[in-house]
């Protein structure tokens, strides 16, 4: 049987890539920017007609990405990074790739006639819905809708535990940035342990805390296959200062609820494309920083070191602490407004240099495991949050 032409498709939820050309076993593509800027790490596409081929996918504009400040000493996102491939969209493995002269080339034998290739294993909205359903089937958890997004999706809030005098208000958020799907797996792991009736710590935290979980802050961006922006072209993690309900309605809805309920602790889960380690950002540069928050952050980090071998406080926020906090970012804005321990969590797309996994790198399974481990760190500080 002669081989036909390879067909590349992105016509499904979360799909993203701009096809350029097909020649033999080589597909050339460009990354699609979310909007006018250079937020465009994310790719997720399907190739059909691939059986028996040694596929090459050339990303022509890989070097056009924006980079964060303070990263001059850090390898870029492509160096040392390996993409994911799947024959069924359920089981994902890393494949080979190289980066030279500004061009990133994915190299994989076709594992089936139709294969999916992604920057990181997707966490589709159907999986978000399944996570919500699993959580609310537990009598200790109930679902509230904070509101509706510009494209008509629910902005879901899970409430766990019951309010009571002196009970800390604990907020967990994920996926302000759609491409950082490890945050979805992280929240899934955290919720699974929290609501596991056989887990003593999960039970204790459900009793002791008043917990608010927003697993998917940016559902429109997730469905659109965006890298960072929402449907109105806004990077939500640059919208927490005097939020604009027009461009960042998701943030406005969450902040309104936070102001009504209070915040004693907040954890905001993200992924970092460049760095080979898990790291935390704490409330150390905000205008109202205090020794109380310094101590809490330090104790939280030490507890996470004990519960998660991949995390070390020796792996700091890159480029050193800024002189002043960016109060457009959730973790800083929340710490400043609520005078509480507010933490940015970053997980790698590549691998961790501690406790590394040469085959899978930092995987969905390890993201979920970090979610479970995070409960130990919350437990270590929960009695002193106020
Ligand atoms: Zn992020």
mmCIF file of C-alpha atoms and ligand atoms in Angstrom:
data_model
loop_
_atom_site.group_PDB
_atom_site.id
_atom_site.type_symbol
_atom_site.label_atom_id
_atom_site.label_comp_id
_atom_site.label_asym_id
_atom_site.label_seq_id
_atom_site.Cartn_x
_atom_site.Cartn_y
_atom_site.Cartn_z
ATOM 1 C CA UNK A 1 0.000 0.000 0.000
ATOM 2 C CA UNK A 2 1.474 3.330 -0.954
ATOM 3 C CA UNK A 3 1.560 6.010 1.683
ATOM 4 C CA UNK A 4 -0.810 8.932 1.313
ATOM 5 C CA UNK A 5 -0.289 12.502 2.367
ATOM 6 C CA UNK A 6 0.002 13.332 6.029
ATOM 7 C CA UNK A 7 -2.895 15.406 7.342
ATOM 8 C CA UNK A 8 -2.497 17.822 10.238
ATOM 9 C CA UNK A 9 -5.562 18.946 12.180
ATOM 10 C CA UNK A 10 -6.220 21.232 15.143
ATOM 11 C CA UNK A 11 -10.013 21.260 14.844
ATOM 12 C CA UNK A 12 -10.740 20.045 18.369
ATOM 13 C CA UNK A 13 -10.834 21.509 21.879
ATOM 14 C CA UNK A 14 -7.460 22.851 22.910
ATOM 15 C CA UNK A 15 -5.935 22.297 19.461
ATOM 16 C CA UNK A 16 -3.341 24.803 18.292
ATOM 17 C CA UNK A 17 -0.825 25.010 15.421
ATOM 18 C CA UNK A 18 -0.654 26.763 12.048
ATOM 19 C CA UNK A 19 0.164 24.307 9.248
ATOM 20 C CA UNK A 20 2.669 25.579 6.690
ATOM 21 C CA UNK A 21 3.517 22.633 4.417
ATOM 22 C CA UNK A 22 3.751 18.851 4.154
ATOM 23 C CA UNK A 23 6.531 17.103 2.264
ATOM 24 C CA UNK A 24 7.036 13.362 2.615
ATOM 25 C CA UNK A 25 7.477 12.650 6.322
ATOM 26 C CA UNK A 26 8.041 16.275 7.273
ATOM 27 C CA UNK A 27 5.368 18.707 8.408
ATOM 28 C CA UNK A 28 6.245 22.346 8.820
ATOM 29 C CA UNK A 29 4.135 24.406 11.231
ATOM 30 C CA UNK A 30 4.135 27.722 13.031
ATOM 31 C CA UNK A 31 3.004 28.341 16.589
ATOM 32 C CA UNK A 32 -0.224 30.342 16.850
ATOM 33 C CA UNK A 33 -0.110 33.421 19.076
ATOM 34 C CA UNK A 34 -3.050 33.881 21.470
ATOM 35 C CA UNK A 35 -3.561 37.439 20.278
ATOM 36 C CA UNK A 36 -1.298 40.176 18.972
ATOM 37 C CA UNK A 37 1.530 39.309 21.368
ATOM 38 C CA UNK A 38 3.990 36.468 21.579
ATOM 39 C CA UNK A 39 2.159 34.183 24.002
ATOM 40 C CA UNK A 40 2.410 31.051 21.883
ATOM 41 C CA UNK A 41 4.227 28.162 23.517
ATOM 42 C CA UNK A 42 1.249 25.811 23.315
ATOM 43 C CA UNK A 43 0.830 23.341 20.464
ATOM 44 C CA UNK A 44 -1.553 20.418 20.215
ATOM 45 C CA UNK A 45 -2.344 18.772 16.879
ATOM 46 C CA UNK A 46 -3.352 15.518 15.241
ATOM 47 C CA UNK A 47 -1.522 13.836 12.362
ATOM 48 C CA UNK A 48 -3.308 11.191 10.334
ATOM 49 C CA UNK A 49 -1.935 8.918 7.623
ATOM 50 C CA UNK A 50 1.201 8.443 9.693
ATOM 51 C CA UNK A 51 1.522 4.638 9.888
ATOM 52 C CA UNK A 52 5.035 3.366 9.349
ATOM 53 C CA UNK A 53 6.552 6.845 9.114
ATOM 54 C CA UNK A 54 9.382 8.534 10.948
ATOM 55 C CA UNK A 55 7.637 11.837 11.544
ATOM 56 C CA UNK A 56 9.389 15.193 11.553
ATOM 57 C CA UNK A 57 7.468 18.263 12.681
ATOM 58 C CA UNK A 58 9.398 21.488 12.201
ATOM 59 C CA UNK A 59 8.278 24.506 14.254
ATOM 60 C CA UNK A 60 9.530 27.393 12.150
ATOM 61 C CA UNK A 61 8.883 30.262 14.570
ATOM 62 C CA UNK A 62 10.059 28.612 17.803
ATOM 63 C CA UNK A 63 12.492 31.442 18.508
ATOM 64 C CA UNK A 64 9.800 34.140 18.369
ATOM 65 C CA UNK A 65 8.543 33.509 21.902
ATOM 66 C CA UNK A 66 8.624 36.166 24.575
ATOM 67 C CA UNK A 67 10.762 35.436 27.636
ATOM 68 C CA UNK A 68 10.414 36.654 31.198
ATOM 69 C CA UNK A 69 12.899 39.140 32.591
ATOM 70 C CA UNK A 70 15.772 37.849 34.697
ATOM 71 C CA UNK A 71 16.214 34.664 32.664
ATOM 72 C CA UNK A 72 19.478 35.490 30.883
ATOM 73 C CA UNK A 73 21.358 32.669 32.625
ATOM 74 C CA UNK A 74 18.549 30.152 32.065
ATOM 75 C CA UNK A 75 18.257 27.903 28.961
ATOM 76 C CA UNK A 76 15.231 28.776 26.806
ATOM 77 C CA UNK A 77 12.086 26.646 26.789
ATOM 78 C CA UNK A 78 13.155 24.458 23.837
ATOM 79 C CA UNK A 79 16.608 23.474 25.058
ATOM 80 C CA UNK A 80 16.360 20.114 26.805
ATOM 81 C CA UNK A 81 12.608 19.933 26.278
ATOM 82 C CA UNK A 82 10.867 16.864 24.788
ATOM 83 C CA UNK A 83 7.246 16.982 23.521
ATOM 84 C CA UNK A 84 4.517 14.436 24.181
ATOM 85 C CA UNK A 85 2.911 12.019 21.706
ATOM 86 C CA UNK A 86 -0.102 9.734 22.069
ATOM 87 C CA UNK A 87 -2.041 7.194 19.994
ATOM 88 C CA UNK A 88 -5.215 7.498 22.072
ATOM 89 C CA UNK A 89 -5.091 10.924 23.838
ATOM 90 C CA UNK A 90 -5.021 9.085 27.172
ATOM 91 C CA UNK A 91 -1.507 7.652 27.399
ATOM 92 C CA UNK A 92 1.237 10.153 26.591
ATOM 93 C CA UNK A 93 4.968 9.525 26.179
ATOM 94 C CA UNK A 94 7.841 11.895 25.569
ATOM 95 C CA UNK A 95 9.463 11.884 22.124
ATOM 96 C CA UNK A 96 12.776 13.151 20.760
ATOM 97 C CA UNK A 97 13.358 16.651 19.485
ATOM 98 C CA UNK A 98 16.152 19.091 18.833
ATOM 99 C CA UNK A 99 16.536 22.836 18.697
ATOM 100 C CA UNK A 100 18.986 24.499 16.351
ATOM 101 C CA UNK A 101 19.167 27.859 14.578
ATOM 102 C CA UNK A 102 15.832 28.989 15.988
ATOM 103 C CA UNK A 103 13.974 25.934 14.654
ATOM 104 C CA UNK A 104 12.517 23.246 16.902
ATOM 105 C CA UNK A 105 12.127 19.810 15.284
ATOM 106 C CA UNK A 106 9.969 17.058 16.774
ATOM 107 C CA UNK A 107 11.129 13.564 15.772
ATOM 108 C CA UNK A 108 8.986 10.543 16.465
ATOM 109 C CA UNK A 109 8.178 7.232 14.862
ATOM 110 C CA UNK A 110 4.415 7.135 14.305
ATOM 111 C CA UNK A 111 3.024 5.006 17.130
ATOM 112 C CA UNK A 112 -0.201 4.542 15.115
ATOM 113 C CA UNK A 113 -1.746 5.746 11.852
ATOM 114 C CA UNK A 114 -3.252 8.687 13.735
ATOM 115 C CA UNK A 115 -1.197 10.339 16.466
ATOM 116 C CA UNK A 116 -1.619 13.405 18.674
ATOM 117 C CA UNK A 117 1.307 15.613 19.594
ATOM 118 C CA UNK A 118 1.183 18.167 22.422
ATOM 119 C CA UNK A 119 3.412 20.551 24.331
ATOM 120 C CA UNK A 120 2.228 18.852 27.525
ATOM 121 C CA UNK A 121 -0.510 16.238 28.065
ATOM 122 C CA UNK A 122 -3.799 18.108 27.682
ATOM 123 C CA UNK A 123 -6.234 18.492 30.560
ATOM 124 C CA UNK A 124 -9.473 18.959 28.588
ATOM 125 C CA UNK A 125 -12.589 20.618 29.960
ATOM 126 C CA UNK A 126 -14.243 17.196 30.020
ATOM 127 C CA UNK A 127 -11.632 16.158 32.557
ATOM 128 C CA UNK A 128 -12.346 19.322 34.546
ATOM 129 C CA UNK A 129 -16.050 18.334 34.524
ATOM 130 C CA UNK A 130 -15.185 14.797 35.647
ATOM 131 C CA UNK A 131 -13.054 16.191 38.476
ATOM 132 C CA UNK A 132 -15.955 18.398 39.596
ATOM 133 C CA UNK A 133 -18.362 15.437 39.454
ATOM 134 C CA UNK A 134 -16.028 13.214 41.477
ATOM 135 C CA UNK A 135 -15.575 15.953 44.096
ATOM 136 C CA UNK A 136 -19.267 16.759 44.558
ATOM 137 C CA UNK A 137 -20.174 13.082 44.897
ATOM 138 C CA UNK A 138 -18.500 13.447 48.303
ATOM 139 C CA UNK A 139 -20.909 14.888 50.827
ATOM 140 C CA UNK A 140 -18.236 17.253 52.158
ATOM 141 C CA UNK A 141 -17.894 19.125 48.875
ATOM 142 C CA UNK A 142 -20.382 21.254 46.998
ATOM 143 C CA UNK A 143 -20.246 23.139 43.746
ATOM 144 C CA UNK A 144 -21.000 26.813 43.271
ATOM 145 C CA UNK A 145 -20.882 28.762 40.050
ATOM 146 C CA UNK A 146 -19.028 32.044 40.461
ATOM 147 C CA UNK A 147 -20.405 33.233 37.156
ATOM 148 C CA UNK A 148 -20.269 32.739 33.412
ATOM 149 C CA UNK A 149 -17.242 33.456 31.225
ATOM 150 C CA UNK A 150 -17.380 35.573 28.039
ATOM 151 C CA UNK A 151 -17.863 32.429 25.945
ATOM 152 C CA UNK A 152 -20.587 31.088 28.228
ATOM 153 C CA UNK A 153 -18.658 28.569 30.317
ATOM 154 C CA UNK A 154 -19.174 28.052 34.034
ATOM 155 C CA UNK A 155 -16.546 29.478 36.351
ATOM 156 C CA UNK A 156 -16.650 26.708 38.949
ATOM 157 C CA UNK A 157 -15.874 26.990 42.657
ATOM 158 C CA UNK A 158 -15.684 23.928 44.901
ATOM 159 C CA UNK A 159 -16.490 24.488 48.582
ATOM 160 C CA UNK A 160 -15.055 21.937 50.981
ATOM 161 C CA UNK A 161 -15.529 21.897 54.725
ATOM 162 C CA UNK A 162 -17.823 24.163 56.654
ATOM 163 C CA UNK A 163 -17.250 27.725 57.855
ATOM 164 C CA UNK A 164 -16.765 28.128 61.569
ATOM 165 C CA UNK A 165 -15.203 30.465 64.132
ATOM 166 C CA UNK A 166 -11.451 30.627 63.649
ATOM 167 C CA UNK A 167 -11.433 28.308 60.641
ATOM 168 C CA UNK A 168 -8.900 29.542 58.082
ATOM 169 C CA UNK A 169 -10.186 30.394 54.606
ATOM 170 C CA UNK A 170 -7.947 28.457 52.213
ATOM 171 C CA UNK A 171 -8.032 29.175 48.479
ATOM 172 C CA UNK A 172 -6.530 26.978 45.748
ATOM 173 C CA UNK A 173 -6.483 28.102 42.087
ATOM 174 C CA UNK A 174 -5.220 26.565 38.874
ATOM 175 C CA UNK A 175 -4.962 27.296 35.172
ATOM 176 C CA UNK A 176 -5.016 31.021 34.947
ATOM 177 C CA UNK A 177 -2.707 30.108 32.063
ATOM 178 C CA UNK A 178 -4.344 27.511 29.783
ATOM 179 C CA UNK A 179 -1.177 25.857 28.454
ATOM 180 C CA UNK A 180 -0.008 25.025 31.981
ATOM 181 C CA UNK A 181 -2.056 21.843 32.104
ATOM 182 C CA UNK A 182 0.095 20.403 34.888
ATOM 183 C CA UNK A 183 -1.904 22.708 37.149
ATOM 184 C CA UNK A 184 -5.033 20.713 36.240
ATOM 185 C CA UNK A 185 -3.366 17.442 37.203
ATOM 186 C CA UNK A 186 -2.020 19.091 40.371
ATOM 187 C CA UNK A 187 -5.484 20.215 41.530
ATOM 188 C CA UNK A 188 -6.901 16.790 40.630
ATOM 189 C CA UNK A 189 -4.321 15.088 42.882
ATOM 190 C CA UNK A 190 -4.845 17.576 45.694
ATOM 191 C CA UNK A 191 -8.634 17.127 45.627
ATOM 192 C CA UNK A 192 -8.382 13.338 45.429
ATOM 193 C CA UNK A 193 -6.343 13.168 48.627
ATOM 194 C CA UNK A 194 -8.339 15.855 50.400
ATOM 195 C CA UNK A 195 -11.579 13.945 49.752
ATOM 196 C CA UNK A 196 -10.183 10.426 50.234
ATOM 197 C CA UNK A 197 -12.116 9.134 53.264
ATOM 198 C CA UNK A 198 -9.256 6.750 54.105
ATOM 199 C CA UNK A 199 -6.680 9.560 54.228
ATOM 200 C CA UNK A 200 -6.296 10.850 57.781
ATOM 201 C CA UNK A 201 -4.710 14.156 56.789
ATOM 202 C CA UNK A 202 -7.382 14.785 54.146
ATOM 203 C CA UNK A 203 -10.097 14.245 56.742
ATOM 204 C CA UNK A 204 -8.336 16.471 59.268
ATOM 205 C CA UNK A 205 -7.981 19.345 56.783
ATOM 206 C CA UNK A 206 -11.628 19.069 55.669
ATOM 207 C CA UNK A 207 -12.602 19.407 59.334
ATOM 208 C CA UNK A 208 -10.217 22.209 60.217
ATOM 209 C CA UNK A 209 -10.378 24.450 57.145
ATOM 210 C CA UNK A 210 -12.904 26.344 55.048
ATOM 211 C CA UNK A 211 -11.630 25.503 51.562
ATOM 212 C CA UNK A 212 -12.334 27.214 48.216
ATOM 213 C CA UNK A 213 -10.997 25.603 45.031
ATOM 214 C CA UNK A 214 -11.181 27.199 41.568
ATOM 215 C CA UNK A 215 -9.629 24.403 39.476
ATOM 216 C CA UNK A 216 -9.859 26.214 36.119
ATOM 217 C CA UNK A 217 -9.671 30.006 36.324
ATOM 218 C CA UNK A 218 -9.546 30.443 32.531
ATOM 219 C CA UNK A 219 -11.882 27.858 30.956
ATOM 220 C CA UNK A 220 -12.331 29.835 27.705
ATOM 221 C CA UNK A 221 -8.591 30.024 27.125
ATOM 222 C CA UNK A 222 -8.293 26.297 27.844
ATOM 223 C CA UNK A 223 -10.966 25.396 25.304
ATOM 224 C CA UNK A 224 -9.453 27.768 22.742
ATOM 225 C CA UNK A 225 -6.011 26.153 23.014
ATOM 226 C CA UNK A 226 -4.451 29.419 24.188
ATOM 227 C CA UNK A 227 -1.081 29.694 25.850
ATOM 228 C CA UNK A 228 -1.810 32.406 28.445
ATOM 229 C CA UNK A 229 -4.715 34.664 27.499
ATOM 230 C CA UNK A 230 -8.458 34.504 28.045
ATOM 231 C CA UNK A 231 -11.101 34.988 25.343
ATOM 232 C CA UNK A 232 -10.766 38.788 25.646
ATOM 233 C CA UNK A 233 -7.019 38.718 25.053
ATOM 234 C CA UNK A 234 -6.062 39.279 28.703
ATOM 235 C CA UNK A 235 -3.310 37.534 30.647
ATOM 236 C CA UNK A 236 -5.334 36.970 33.825
ATOM 237 C CA UNK A 237 -2.241 36.817 35.994
ATOM 238 C CA UNK A 238 -1.585 40.450 35.064
ATOM 239 C CA UNK A 239 -5.117 41.546 36.011
ATOM 240 C CA UNK A 240 -5.309 41.387 39.808
ATOM 241 C CA UNK A 241 -4.747 45.109 40.383
ATOM 242 C CA UNK A 242 -8.061 46.982 40.366
ATOM 243 C CA UNK A 243 -9.431 44.341 38.052
ATOM 244 C CA UNK A 244 -11.162 45.322 34.868
ATOM 245 C CA UNK A 245 -14.378 43.268 34.722
ATOM 246 C CA UNK A 246 -14.530 43.854 30.973
ATOM 247 C CA UNK A 247 -11.232 42.259 29.994
ATOM 248 C CA UNK A 248 -10.729 40.004 33.028
ATOM 249 C CA UNK A 249 -14.202 39.019 34.241
ATOM 250 C CA UNK A 250 -12.871 35.725 35.649
ATOM 251 C CA UNK A 251 -10.558 37.582 38.035
ATOM 252 C CA UNK A 252 -13.279 40.062 38.974
ATOM 253 C CA UNK A 253 -15.656 37.206 39.874
ATOM 254 C CA UNK A 254 -13.050 35.456 42.036
ATOM 255 C CA UNK A 255 -11.942 38.654 43.777
ATOM 256 C CA UNK A 256 -15.529 39.631 44.557
ATOM 257 C CA UNK A 257 -16.000 36.306 46.283
ATOM 258 C CA UNK A 258 -12.648 36.527 48.071
ATOM 259 C CA UNK A 259 -13.644 39.929 49.459
ATOM 260 C CA UNK A 260 -16.950 38.511 50.674
ATOM 261 C CA UNK A 261 -15.371 35.471 52.335
ATOM 262 C CA UNK A 262 -11.841 36.500 53.248
ATOM 263 C CA UNK A 263 -8.534 34.818 52.424
ATOM 264 C CA UNK A 264 -6.117 33.387 55.006
ATOM 265 C CA UNK A 265 -4.082 31.322 52.539
ATOM 266 C CA UNK A 266 -3.879 31.140 48.756
ATOM 267 C CA UNK A 267 -2.005 28.828 46.416
ATOM 268 C CA UNK A 268 -1.965 29.555 42.673
ATOM 269 C CA UNK A 269 -0.652 26.693 40.472
ATOM 270 C CA UNK A 270 1.330 27.302 37.258
ATOM 271 C CA UNK A 271 3.873 25.731 34.926
ATOM 272 C CA UNK A 272 7.253 27.139 33.907
ATOM 273 C CA UNK A 273 8.528 26.366 30.399
ATOM 274 C CA UNK A 274 12.208 26.920 31.087
ATOM 275 C CA UNK A 275 13.294 25.908 34.570
ATOM 276 C CA UNK A 276 14.123 22.313 35.536
ATOM 277 C CA UNK A 277 12.634 22.461 39.004
ATOM 278 C CA UNK A 278 9.551 23.104 41.112
ATOM 279 C CA UNK A 279 9.680 26.503 42.764
ATOM 280 C CA UNK A 280 7.558 28.767 44.925
ATOM 281 C CA UNK A 281 7.040 32.509 45.012
ATOM 282 C CA UNK A 282 6.099 33.994 48.369
ATOM 283 C CA UNK A 283 4.855 37.296 49.772
ATOM 284 C CA UNK A 284 8.376 38.611 50.265
ATOM 285 C CA UNK A 285 8.389 41.752 48.110
ATOM 286 C CA UNK A 286 4.912 43.173 48.654
ATOM 287 C CA UNK A 287 4.667 46.675 50.199
ATOM 288 C CA UNK A 288 3.172 45.290 53.440
ATOM 289 C CA UNK A 289 5.606 42.384 53.797
ATOM 290 C CA UNK A 290 6.155 41.275 57.366
ATOM 291 C CA UNK A 291 8.260 38.889 59.392
ATOM 292 C CA UNK A 292 5.064 36.944 60.096
ATOM 293 C CA UNK A 293 4.578 36.214 56.377
ATOM 294 C CA UNK A 294 8.315 35.547 55.898
ATOM 295 C CA UNK A 295 8.229 32.937 58.653
ATOM 296 C CA UNK A 296 5.071 31.294 57.347
ATOM 297 C CA UNK A 297 6.477 31.083 53.824
ATOM 298 C CA UNK A 298 9.734 29.631 55.088
ATOM 299 C CA UNK A 299 7.939 27.039 57.206
ATOM 300 C CA UNK A 300 5.686 26.132 54.282
ATOM 301 C CA UNK A 301 8.722 25.605 52.045
ATOM 302 C CA UNK A 302 10.487 23.459 54.615
ATOM 303 C CA UNK A 303 7.401 21.271 55.010
ATOM 304 C CA UNK A 304 7.119 20.882 51.232
ATOM 305 C CA UNK A 305 10.788 19.867 51.085
ATOM 306 C CA UNK A 306 10.013 17.053 53.510
ATOM 307 C CA UNK A 307 6.917 15.848 51.629
ATOM 308 C CA UNK A 308 8.162 16.256 48.026
ATOM 309 C CA UNK A 309 11.673 15.051 47.039
ATOM 310 C CA UNK A 310 11.547 17.097 43.813
ATOM 311 C CA UNK A 311 11.242 20.393 45.731
ATOM 312 C CA UNK A 312 14.057 22.227 47.452
ATOM 313 C CA UNK A 313 14.190 25.728 48.873
ATOM 314 C CA UNK A 314 17.629 25.930 47.240
ATOM 315 C CA UNK A 315 15.843 26.247 43.872
ATOM 316 C CA UNK A 316 14.728 29.867 44.069
ATOM 317 C CA UNK A 317 12.587 32.192 42.042
ATOM 318 C CA UNK A 318 14.873 32.896 39.042
ATOM 319 C CA UNK A 319 16.730 36.135 38.632
ATOM 320 C CA UNK A 320 16.510 36.821 42.365
ATOM 321 C CA UNK A 321 13.671 38.460 44.203
ATOM 322 C CA UNK A 322 12.509 41.661 42.479
ATOM 323 C CA UNK A 323 12.806 44.875 44.455
ATOM 324 C CA UNK A 324 9.089 45.434 44.268
ATOM 325 C CA UNK A 325 6.265 42.991 43.754
ATOM 326 C CA UNK A 326 4.206 43.003 40.572
ATOM 327 C CA UNK A 327 0.784 43.614 42.099
ATOM 328 C CA UNK A 328 -0.958 42.618 38.881
ATOM 329 C CA UNK A 329 -0.053 39.010 39.703
ATOM 330 C CA UNK A 330 -2.470 37.015 41.841
ATOM 331 C CA UNK A 331 -0.029 35.820 44.428
ATOM 332 C CA UNK A 332 1.269 39.296 45.209
ATOM 333 C CA UNK A 333 -2.074 41.096 44.967
ATOM 334 C CA UNK A 334 -3.795 38.624 47.295
ATOM 335 C CA UNK A 335 -0.984 38.714 49.850
ATOM 336 C CA UNK A 336 -1.065 42.509 49.849
ATOM 337 C CA UNK A 337 -4.847 42.903 50.082
ATOM 338 C CA UNK A 338 -5.536 40.139 52.601
ATOM 339 C CA UNK A 339 -2.248 40.186 54.558
ATOM 340 C CA UNK A 340 -2.035 36.424 54.169
ATOM 341 C CA UNK A 341 0.347 33.702 53.079
ATOM 342 C CA UNK A 342 -0.115 33.660 49.312
ATOM 343 C CA UNK A 343 2.022 31.378 47.194
ATOM 344 C CA UNK A 344 2.850 31.016 43.521
ATOM 345 C CA UNK A 345 3.618 27.406 42.602
ATOM 346 C CA UNK A 346 5.553 26.711 39.400
ATOM 347 C CA UNK A 347 6.044 23.198 38.025
ATOM 348 C CA UNK A 348 8.359 22.412 35.102
ATOM 349 C CA UNK A 349 7.411 21.393 31.575
ATOM 350 C CA UNK A 350 10.803 19.658 31.267
ATOM 351 C CA UNK A 351 11.997 17.689 34.292
ATOM 352 C CA UNK A 352 13.267 18.354 37.776
ATOM 353 C CA UNK A 353 17.014 18.131 38.294
ATOM 354 C CA UNK A 354 16.242 16.584 41.709
ATOM 355 C CA UNK A 355 14.411 13.256 41.797
ATOM 356 C CA UNK A 356 14.389 13.302 37.987
ATOM 357 C CA UNK A 357 12.609 10.894 35.659
ATOM 358 C CA UNK A 358 14.719 10.442 32.498
ATOM 359 C CA UNK A 359 11.849 8.817 30.615
ATOM 360 C CA UNK A 360 8.809 10.995 31.391
ATOM 361 C CA UNK A 361 10.342 14.105 32.918
ATOM 362 C CA UNK A 362 7.882 16.118 34.991
ATOM 363 C CA UNK A 363 4.701 14.167 34.189
ATOM 364 C CA UNK A 364 0.982 14.506 34.921
ATOM 365 C CA UNK A 365 1.375 11.746 37.522
ATOM 366 C CA UNK A 366 4.088 13.707 39.335
ATOM 367 C CA UNK A 367 1.990 16.877 39.153
ATOM 368 C CA UNK A 368 -0.867 15.011 40.845
ATOM 369 C CA UNK A 369 1.537 13.592 43.418
ATOM 370 C CA UNK A 370 2.739 17.115 44.214
ATOM 371 C CA UNK A 371 -0.917 18.043 44.746
ATOM 372 C CA UNK A 372 -1.171 15.298 47.346
ATOM 373 C CA UNK A 373 2.122 16.346 48.984
ATOM 374 C CA UNK A 374 0.954 19.959 49.151
ATOM 375 C CA UNK A 375 -1.535 19.009 51.872
ATOM 376 C CA UNK A 376 1.371 18.233 54.222
ATOM 377 C CA UNK A 377 2.769 21.724 53.683
ATOM 378 C CA UNK A 378 -0.637 23.338 54.264
ATOM 379 C CA UNK A 379 -0.997 21.267 57.429
ATOM 380 C CA UNK A 380 2.358 22.525 58.688
ATOM 381 C CA UNK A 381 1.179 26.155 58.741
ATOM 382 C CA UNK A 382 -2.610 25.950 59.080
ATOM 383 C CA UNK A 383 -2.763 26.743 62.809
ATOM 384 C CA UNK A 384 -0.788 29.970 62.354
ATOM 385 C CA UNK A 385 -2.361 31.415 59.208
ATOM 386 C CA UNK A 386 -3.933 34.198 61.338
HETATM 387 ZN ZN1 LIG B 1 1.513 30.586 34.524
#
